[in-house]
PDB file of C-alpha atoms in Angstrom:
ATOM      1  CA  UNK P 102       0.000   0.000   0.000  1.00  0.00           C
ATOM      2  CA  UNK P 103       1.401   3.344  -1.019  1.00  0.00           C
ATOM      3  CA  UNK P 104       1.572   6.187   1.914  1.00  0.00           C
ATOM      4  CA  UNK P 105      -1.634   8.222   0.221  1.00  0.00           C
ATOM      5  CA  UNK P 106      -3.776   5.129  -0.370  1.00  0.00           C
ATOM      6  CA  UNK P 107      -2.623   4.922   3.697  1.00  0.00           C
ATOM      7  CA  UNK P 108      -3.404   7.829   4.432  1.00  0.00           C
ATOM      8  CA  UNK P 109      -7.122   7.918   3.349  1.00  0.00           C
ATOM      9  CA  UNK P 110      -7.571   4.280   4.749  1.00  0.00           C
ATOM     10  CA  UNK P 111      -6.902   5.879   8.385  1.00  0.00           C
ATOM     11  CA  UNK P 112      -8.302   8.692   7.772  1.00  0.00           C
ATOM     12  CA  UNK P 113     -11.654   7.678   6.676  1.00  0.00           C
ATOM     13  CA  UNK P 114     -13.663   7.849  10.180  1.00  0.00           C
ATOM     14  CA  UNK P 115     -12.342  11.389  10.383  1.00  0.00           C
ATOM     15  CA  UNK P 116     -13.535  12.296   7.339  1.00  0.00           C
ATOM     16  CA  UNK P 117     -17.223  11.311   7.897  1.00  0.00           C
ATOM     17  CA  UNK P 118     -16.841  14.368  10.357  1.00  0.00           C
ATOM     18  CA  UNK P 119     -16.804  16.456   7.338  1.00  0.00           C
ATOM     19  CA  UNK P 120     -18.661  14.694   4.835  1.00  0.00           C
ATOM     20  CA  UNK P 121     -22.012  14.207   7.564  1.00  0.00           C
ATOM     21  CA  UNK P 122     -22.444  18.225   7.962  1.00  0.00           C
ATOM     22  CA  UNK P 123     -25.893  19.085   8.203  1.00  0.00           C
ATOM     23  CA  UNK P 124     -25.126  22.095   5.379  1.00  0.00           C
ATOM     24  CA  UNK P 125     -24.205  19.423   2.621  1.00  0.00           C
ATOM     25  CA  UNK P 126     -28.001  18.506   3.069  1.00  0.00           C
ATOM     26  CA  UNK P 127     -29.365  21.668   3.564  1.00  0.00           C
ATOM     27  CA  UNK P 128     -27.851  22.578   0.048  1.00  0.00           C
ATOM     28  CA  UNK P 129     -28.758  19.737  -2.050  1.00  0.00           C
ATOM     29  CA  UNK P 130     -32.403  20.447  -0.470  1.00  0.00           C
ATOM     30  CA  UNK P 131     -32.565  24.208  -1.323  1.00  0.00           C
ATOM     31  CA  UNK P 132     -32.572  24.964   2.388  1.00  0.00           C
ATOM     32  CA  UNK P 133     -29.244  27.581   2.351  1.00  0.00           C
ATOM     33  CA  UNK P 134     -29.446  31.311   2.756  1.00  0.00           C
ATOM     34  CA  UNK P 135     -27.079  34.480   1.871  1.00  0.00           C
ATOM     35  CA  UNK P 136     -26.158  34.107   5.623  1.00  0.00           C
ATOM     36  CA  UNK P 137     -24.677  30.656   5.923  1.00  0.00           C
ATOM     37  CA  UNK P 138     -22.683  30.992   2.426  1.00  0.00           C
ATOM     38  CA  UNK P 139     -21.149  34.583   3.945  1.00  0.00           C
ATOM     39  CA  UNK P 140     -20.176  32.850   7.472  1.00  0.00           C
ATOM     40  CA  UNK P 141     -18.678  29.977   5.443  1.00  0.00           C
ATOM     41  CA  UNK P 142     -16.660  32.485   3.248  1.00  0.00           C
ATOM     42  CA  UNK P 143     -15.451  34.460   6.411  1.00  0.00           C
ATOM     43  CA  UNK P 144     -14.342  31.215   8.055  1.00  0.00           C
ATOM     44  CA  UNK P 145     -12.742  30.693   4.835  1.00  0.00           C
ATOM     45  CA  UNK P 146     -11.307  33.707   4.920  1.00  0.00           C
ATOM     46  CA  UNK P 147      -9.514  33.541   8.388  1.00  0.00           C
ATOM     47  CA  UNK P 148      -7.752  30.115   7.467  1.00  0.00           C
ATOM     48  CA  UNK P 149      -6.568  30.744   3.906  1.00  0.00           C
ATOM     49  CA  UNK P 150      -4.901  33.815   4.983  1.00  0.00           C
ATOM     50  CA  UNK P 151      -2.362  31.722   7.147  1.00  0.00           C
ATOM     51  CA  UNK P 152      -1.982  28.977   4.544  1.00  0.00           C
ATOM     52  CA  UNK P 153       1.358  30.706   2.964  1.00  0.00           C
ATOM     53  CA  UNK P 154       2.567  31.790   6.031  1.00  0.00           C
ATOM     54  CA  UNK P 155       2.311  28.462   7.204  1.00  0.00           C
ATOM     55  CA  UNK P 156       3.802  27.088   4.369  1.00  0.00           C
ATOM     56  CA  UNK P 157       6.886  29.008   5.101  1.00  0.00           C
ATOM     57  CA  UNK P 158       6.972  28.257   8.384  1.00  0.00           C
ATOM     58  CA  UNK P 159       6.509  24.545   7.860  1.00  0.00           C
ATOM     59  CA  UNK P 160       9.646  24.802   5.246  1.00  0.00           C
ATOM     60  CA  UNK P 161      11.773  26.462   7.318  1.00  0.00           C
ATOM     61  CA  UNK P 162      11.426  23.739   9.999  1.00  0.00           C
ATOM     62  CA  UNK P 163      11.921  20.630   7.708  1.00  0.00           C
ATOM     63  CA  UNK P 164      15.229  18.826   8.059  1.00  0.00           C
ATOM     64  CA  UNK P 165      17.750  18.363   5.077  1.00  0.00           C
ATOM     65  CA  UNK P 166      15.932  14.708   4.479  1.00  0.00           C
ATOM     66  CA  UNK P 167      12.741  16.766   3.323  1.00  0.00           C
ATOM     67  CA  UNK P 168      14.638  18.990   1.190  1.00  0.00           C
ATOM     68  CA  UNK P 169      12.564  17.328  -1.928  1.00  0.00           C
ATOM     69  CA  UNK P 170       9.269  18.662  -0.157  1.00  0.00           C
ATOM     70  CA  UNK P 171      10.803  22.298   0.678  1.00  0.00           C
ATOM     71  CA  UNK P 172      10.974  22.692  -3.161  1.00  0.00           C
ATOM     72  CA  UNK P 173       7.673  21.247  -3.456  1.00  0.00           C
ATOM     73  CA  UNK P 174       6.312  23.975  -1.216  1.00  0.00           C
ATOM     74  CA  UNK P 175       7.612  26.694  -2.832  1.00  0.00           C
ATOM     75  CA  UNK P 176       5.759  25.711  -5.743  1.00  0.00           C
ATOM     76  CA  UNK P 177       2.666  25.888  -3.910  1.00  0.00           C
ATOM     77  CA  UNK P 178       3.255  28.933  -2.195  1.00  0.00           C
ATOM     78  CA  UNK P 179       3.509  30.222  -5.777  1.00  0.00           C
ATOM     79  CA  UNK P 180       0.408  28.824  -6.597  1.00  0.00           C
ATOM     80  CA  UNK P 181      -1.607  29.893  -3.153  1.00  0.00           C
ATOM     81  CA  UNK P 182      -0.102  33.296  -2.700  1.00  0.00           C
ATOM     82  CA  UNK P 183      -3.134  36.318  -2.530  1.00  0.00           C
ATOM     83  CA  UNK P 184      -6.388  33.473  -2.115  1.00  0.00           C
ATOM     84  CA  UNK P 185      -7.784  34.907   0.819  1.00  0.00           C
ATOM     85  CA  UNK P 186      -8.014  38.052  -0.926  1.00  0.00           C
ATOM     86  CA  UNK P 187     -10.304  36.504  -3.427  1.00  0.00           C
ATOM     87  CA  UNK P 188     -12.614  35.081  -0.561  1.00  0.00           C
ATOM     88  CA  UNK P 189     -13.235  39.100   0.337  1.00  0.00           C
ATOM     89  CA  UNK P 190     -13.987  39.996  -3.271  1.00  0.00           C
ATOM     90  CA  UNK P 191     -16.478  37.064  -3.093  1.00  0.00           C
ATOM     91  CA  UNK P 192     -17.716  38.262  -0.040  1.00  0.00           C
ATOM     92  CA  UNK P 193     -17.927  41.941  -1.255  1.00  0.00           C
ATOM     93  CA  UNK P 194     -20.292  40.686  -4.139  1.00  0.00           C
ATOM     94  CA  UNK P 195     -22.306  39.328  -1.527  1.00  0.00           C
ATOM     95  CA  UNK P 196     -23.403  42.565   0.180  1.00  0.00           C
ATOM     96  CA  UNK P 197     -20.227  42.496   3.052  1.00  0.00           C
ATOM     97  CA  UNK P 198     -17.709  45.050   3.620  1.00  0.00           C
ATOM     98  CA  UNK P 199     -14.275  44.062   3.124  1.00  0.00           C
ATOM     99  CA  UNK P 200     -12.609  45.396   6.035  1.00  0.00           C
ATOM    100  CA  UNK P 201     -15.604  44.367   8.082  1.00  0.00           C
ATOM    101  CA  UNK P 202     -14.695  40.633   7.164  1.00  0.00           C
ATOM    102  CA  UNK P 203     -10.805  41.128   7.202  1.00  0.00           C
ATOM    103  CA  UNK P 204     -11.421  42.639  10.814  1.00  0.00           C
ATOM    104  CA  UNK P 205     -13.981  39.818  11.927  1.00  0.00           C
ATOM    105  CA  UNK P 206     -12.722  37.180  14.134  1.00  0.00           C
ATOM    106  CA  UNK P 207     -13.080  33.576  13.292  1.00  0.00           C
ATOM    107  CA  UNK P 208     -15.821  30.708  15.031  1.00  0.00           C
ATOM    108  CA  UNK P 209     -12.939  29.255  17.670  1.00  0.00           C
ATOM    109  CA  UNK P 210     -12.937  25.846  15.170  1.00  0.00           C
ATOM    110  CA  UNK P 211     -10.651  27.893  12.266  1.00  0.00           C
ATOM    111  CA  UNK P 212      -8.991  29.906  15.345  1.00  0.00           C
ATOM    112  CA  UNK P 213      -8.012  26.579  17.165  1.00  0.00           C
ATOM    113  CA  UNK P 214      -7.252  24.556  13.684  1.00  0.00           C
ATOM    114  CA  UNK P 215      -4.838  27.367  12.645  1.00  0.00           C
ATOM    115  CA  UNK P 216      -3.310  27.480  16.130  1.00  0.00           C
ATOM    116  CA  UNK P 217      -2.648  23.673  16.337  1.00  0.00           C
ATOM    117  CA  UNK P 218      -0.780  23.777  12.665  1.00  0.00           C
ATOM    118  CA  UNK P 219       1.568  26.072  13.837  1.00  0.00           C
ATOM    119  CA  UNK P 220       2.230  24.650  17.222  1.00  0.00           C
ATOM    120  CA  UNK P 221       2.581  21.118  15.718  1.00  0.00           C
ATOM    121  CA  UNK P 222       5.536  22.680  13.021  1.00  0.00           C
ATOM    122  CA  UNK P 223       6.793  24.737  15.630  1.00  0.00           C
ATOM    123  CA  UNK P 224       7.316  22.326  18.770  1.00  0.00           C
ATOM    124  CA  UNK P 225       6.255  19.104  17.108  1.00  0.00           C
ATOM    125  CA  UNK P 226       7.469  17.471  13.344  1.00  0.00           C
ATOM    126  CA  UNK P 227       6.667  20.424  10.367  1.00  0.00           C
ATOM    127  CA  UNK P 228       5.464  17.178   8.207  1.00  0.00           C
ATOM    128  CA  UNK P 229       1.977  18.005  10.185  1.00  0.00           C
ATOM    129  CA  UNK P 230       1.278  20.674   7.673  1.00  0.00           C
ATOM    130  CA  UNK P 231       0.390  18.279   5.061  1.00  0.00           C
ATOM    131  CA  UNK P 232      -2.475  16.882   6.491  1.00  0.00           C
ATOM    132  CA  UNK P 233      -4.265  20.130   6.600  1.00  0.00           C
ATOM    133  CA  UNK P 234      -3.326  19.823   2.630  1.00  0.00           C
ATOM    134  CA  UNK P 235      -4.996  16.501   2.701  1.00  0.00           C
ATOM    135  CA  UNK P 236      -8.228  17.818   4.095  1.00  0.00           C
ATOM    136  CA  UNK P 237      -8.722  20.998   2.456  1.00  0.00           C
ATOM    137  CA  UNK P 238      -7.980  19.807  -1.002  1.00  0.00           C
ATOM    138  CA  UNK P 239      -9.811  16.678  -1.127  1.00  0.00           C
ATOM    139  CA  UNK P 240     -12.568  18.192   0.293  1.00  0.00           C
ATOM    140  CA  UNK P 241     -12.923  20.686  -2.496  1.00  0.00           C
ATOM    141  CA  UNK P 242     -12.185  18.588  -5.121  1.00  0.00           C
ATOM    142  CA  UNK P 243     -15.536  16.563  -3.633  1.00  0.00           C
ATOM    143  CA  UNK P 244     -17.651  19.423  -2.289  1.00  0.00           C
ATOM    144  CA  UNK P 245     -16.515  22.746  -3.667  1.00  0.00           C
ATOM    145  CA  UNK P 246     -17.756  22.450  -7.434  1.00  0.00           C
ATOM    146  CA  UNK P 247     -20.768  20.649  -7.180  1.00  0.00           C
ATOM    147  CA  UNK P 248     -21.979  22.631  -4.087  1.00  0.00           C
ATOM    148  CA  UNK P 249     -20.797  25.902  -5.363  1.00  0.00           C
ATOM    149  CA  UNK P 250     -23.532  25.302  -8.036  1.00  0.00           C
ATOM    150  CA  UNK P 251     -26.121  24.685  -6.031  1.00  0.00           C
ATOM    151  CA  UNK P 252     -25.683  27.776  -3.795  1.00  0.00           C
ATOM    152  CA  UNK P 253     -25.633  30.154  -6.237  1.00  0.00           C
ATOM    153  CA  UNK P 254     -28.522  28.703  -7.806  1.00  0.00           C
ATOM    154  CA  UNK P 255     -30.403  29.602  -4.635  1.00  0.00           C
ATOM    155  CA  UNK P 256     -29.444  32.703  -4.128  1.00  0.00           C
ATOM    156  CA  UNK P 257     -29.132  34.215  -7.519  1.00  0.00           C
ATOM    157  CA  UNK P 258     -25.703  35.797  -6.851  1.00  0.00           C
ATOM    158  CA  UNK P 259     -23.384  36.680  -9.985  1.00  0.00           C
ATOM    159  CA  UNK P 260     -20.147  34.156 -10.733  1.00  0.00           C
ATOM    160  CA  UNK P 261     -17.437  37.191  -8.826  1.00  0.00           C
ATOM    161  CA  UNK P 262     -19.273  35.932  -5.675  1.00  0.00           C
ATOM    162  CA  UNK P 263     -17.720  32.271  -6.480  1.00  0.00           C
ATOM    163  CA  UNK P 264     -14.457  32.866  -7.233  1.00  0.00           C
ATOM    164  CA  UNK P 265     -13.155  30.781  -4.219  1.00  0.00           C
ATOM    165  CA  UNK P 266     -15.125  27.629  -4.534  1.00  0.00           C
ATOM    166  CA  UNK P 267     -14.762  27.358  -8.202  1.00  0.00           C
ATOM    167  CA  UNK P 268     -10.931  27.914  -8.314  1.00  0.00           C
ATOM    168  CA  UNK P 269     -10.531  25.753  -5.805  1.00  0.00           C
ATOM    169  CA  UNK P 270     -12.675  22.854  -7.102  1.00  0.00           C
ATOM    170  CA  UNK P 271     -11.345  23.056 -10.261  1.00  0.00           C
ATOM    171  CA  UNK P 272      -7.550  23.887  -9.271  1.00  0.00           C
ATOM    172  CA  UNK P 273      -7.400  21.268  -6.984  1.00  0.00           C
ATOM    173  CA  UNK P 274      -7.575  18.489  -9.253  1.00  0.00           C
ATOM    174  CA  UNK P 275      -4.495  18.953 -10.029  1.00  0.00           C
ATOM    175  CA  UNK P 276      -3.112  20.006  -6.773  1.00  0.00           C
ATOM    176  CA  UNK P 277      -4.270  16.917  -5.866  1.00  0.00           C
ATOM    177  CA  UNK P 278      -2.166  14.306  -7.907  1.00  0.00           C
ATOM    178  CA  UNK P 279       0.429  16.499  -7.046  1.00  0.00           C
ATOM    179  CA  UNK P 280       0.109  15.982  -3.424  1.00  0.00           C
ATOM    180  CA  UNK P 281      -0.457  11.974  -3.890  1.00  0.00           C
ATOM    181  CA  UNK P 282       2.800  11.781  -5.547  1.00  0.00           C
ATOM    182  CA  UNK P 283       4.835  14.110  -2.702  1.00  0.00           C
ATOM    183  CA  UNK P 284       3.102  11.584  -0.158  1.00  0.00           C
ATOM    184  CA  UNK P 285       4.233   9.028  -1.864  1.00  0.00           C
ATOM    185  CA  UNK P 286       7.662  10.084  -1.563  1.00  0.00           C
ATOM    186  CA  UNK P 287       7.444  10.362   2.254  1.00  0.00           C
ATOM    187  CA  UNK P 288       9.050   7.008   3.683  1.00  0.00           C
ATOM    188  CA  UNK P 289       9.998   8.257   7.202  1.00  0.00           C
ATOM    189  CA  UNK P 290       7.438   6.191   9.899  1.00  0.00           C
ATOM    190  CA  UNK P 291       7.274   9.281  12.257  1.00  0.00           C
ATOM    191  CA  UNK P 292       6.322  12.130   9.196  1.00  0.00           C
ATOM    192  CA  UNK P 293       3.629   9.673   7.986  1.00  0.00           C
ATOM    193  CA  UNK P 294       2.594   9.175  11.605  1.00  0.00           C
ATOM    194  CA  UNK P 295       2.265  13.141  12.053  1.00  0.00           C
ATOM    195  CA  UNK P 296       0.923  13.396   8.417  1.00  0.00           C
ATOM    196  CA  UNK P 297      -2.074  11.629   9.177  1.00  0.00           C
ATOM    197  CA  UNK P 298      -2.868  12.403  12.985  1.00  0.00           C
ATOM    198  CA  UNK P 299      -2.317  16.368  11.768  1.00  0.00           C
ATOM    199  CA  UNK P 300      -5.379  15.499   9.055  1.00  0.00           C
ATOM    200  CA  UNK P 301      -7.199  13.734  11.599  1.00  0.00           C
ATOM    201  CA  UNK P 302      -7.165  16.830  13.752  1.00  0.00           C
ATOM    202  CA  UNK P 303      -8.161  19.497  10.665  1.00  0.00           C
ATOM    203  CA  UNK P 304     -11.037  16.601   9.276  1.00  0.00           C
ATOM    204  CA  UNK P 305     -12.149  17.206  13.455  1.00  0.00           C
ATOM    205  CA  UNK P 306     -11.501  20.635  13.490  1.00  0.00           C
ATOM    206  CA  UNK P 307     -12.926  21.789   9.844  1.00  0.00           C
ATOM    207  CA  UNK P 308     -15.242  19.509  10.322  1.00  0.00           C
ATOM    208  CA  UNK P 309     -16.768  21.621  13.595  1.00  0.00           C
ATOM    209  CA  UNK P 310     -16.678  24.716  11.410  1.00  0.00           C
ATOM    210  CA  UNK P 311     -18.913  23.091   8.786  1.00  0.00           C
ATOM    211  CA  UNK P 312     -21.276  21.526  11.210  1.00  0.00           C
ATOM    212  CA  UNK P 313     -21.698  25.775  12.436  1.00  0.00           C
ATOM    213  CA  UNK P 314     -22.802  27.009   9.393  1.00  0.00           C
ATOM    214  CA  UNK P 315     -25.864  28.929   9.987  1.00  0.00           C
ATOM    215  CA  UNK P 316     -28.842  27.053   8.492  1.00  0.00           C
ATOM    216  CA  UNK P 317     -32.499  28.200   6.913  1.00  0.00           C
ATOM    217  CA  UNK P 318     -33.438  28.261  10.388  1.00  0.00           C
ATOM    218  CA  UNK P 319     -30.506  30.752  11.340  1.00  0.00           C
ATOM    219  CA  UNK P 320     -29.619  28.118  14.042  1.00  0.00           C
ATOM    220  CA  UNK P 321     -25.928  26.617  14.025  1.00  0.00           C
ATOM    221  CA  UNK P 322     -25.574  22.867  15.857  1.00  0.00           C
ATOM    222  CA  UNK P 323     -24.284  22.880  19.012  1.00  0.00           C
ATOM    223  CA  UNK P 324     -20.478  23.124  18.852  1.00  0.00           C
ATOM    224  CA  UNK P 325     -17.868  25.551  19.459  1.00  0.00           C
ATOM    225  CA  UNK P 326     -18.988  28.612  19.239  1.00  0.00           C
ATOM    226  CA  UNK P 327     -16.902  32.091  18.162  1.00  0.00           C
ATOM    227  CA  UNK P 328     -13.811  32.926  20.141  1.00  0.00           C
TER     228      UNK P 328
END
């Protein structure tokens, strides 16, 4: 068994987190609103911002054995440099203010997933980074596109307010293969060990975000709640 085909087998409990959000329902039965696609975006927002600087961080802790994935991030700091500034442009052509949203402060699920990424490269092995990867690509190779239709469907809004979820659904694909074959490449027991407990943590952790996205009802499921 390759390390990616690994790392989805023991990852797959931690996944359901994600994939069993109420909101997946809620869009494939029309029952969204303007309000939960704008919290979404924000809590977007607030973890894309630290994705490059976390990047950086995570190569400038990897040891000379890694050097193979250093390059590989500077490739995809290329690629992910200036994102979060297309979430506010989607979330300015949804009625929000942009420095109202770059002000905001995230639900305490993006606040406490960004916080244990850069603890775990700091004081624990960098290689945690990539399971953040893991999570956040596949799940918009599976969700983004297909959802991203159906929401603005419902709401009527204009393609600028999609940029986000269609780049990324679309980009991703090919992010994607690139990332199986840079796991791949990782042999060392303890970075595959910290690869896939770091996505089992941001599959928990993103996962608690999704499950708050305001509903029809303009409840959110008991969870954590905004720090």
């Amino acid at each position: 068994m390759t390390f990616f085909d690994q790392l989805q087998s023991e990852t797959a409990d931690a996944r359901a987190h994600v994939t069993s959000a109420p909101v997946i329902t809620a869009i494939r039965e029309g029952r969204f609103n303007l309000e939960g696609y704008t919290w979404f975006l924000t809590q977007a927002y607030h973890h894309v911002k630290h994705t490059v600087p976390l990047m950086m961080a995570c190569g400038a802790q990897l040891p000379a054995r890694l050097e193979f994935v250093r390059k590989a991030l500077v490739e995809y700091i290329d690629e992910e440099y200036g994102h979060d500034e297309w979430i506010l442009n989607d979330l300015v052509a949804c009625g929000e203010d942009r420095e109202a949203m770059r002000n905001s402060r995230p639900d305490a699920s993006i606040e406490l997933m960004v916080a244990y990424l850069y603890d775990a490269i700091q004081r624990g092995n960098p290689a945690t980074f990539f399971g953040m990867v893991q999570v956040l690509e596949g799940t918009s190779i599976e969700l983004a596109t297909p959802l991203g239709k159906a929401i603005q469907t419902q709401l009527g809004l204009p393609d600028k307010a999609f940029s986000y979820l269609y780049s990324h659904g679309e980009l991703d694909q090919e992010h994607f293969e690139f990332f199986r074959n840079l796991m791949n490449d990782i042999t060392d027991p303890d970075d595959q060990q910290a690869i896939i407990q770091g996505a089992r943590m941001v599959y928990r952790l993103y996962g608690d975000m999704l499950h708050n996205i305001p509903l029809e009802t303009g409840t959110k499921e008991p969870g954590h709640e905004a720090a």
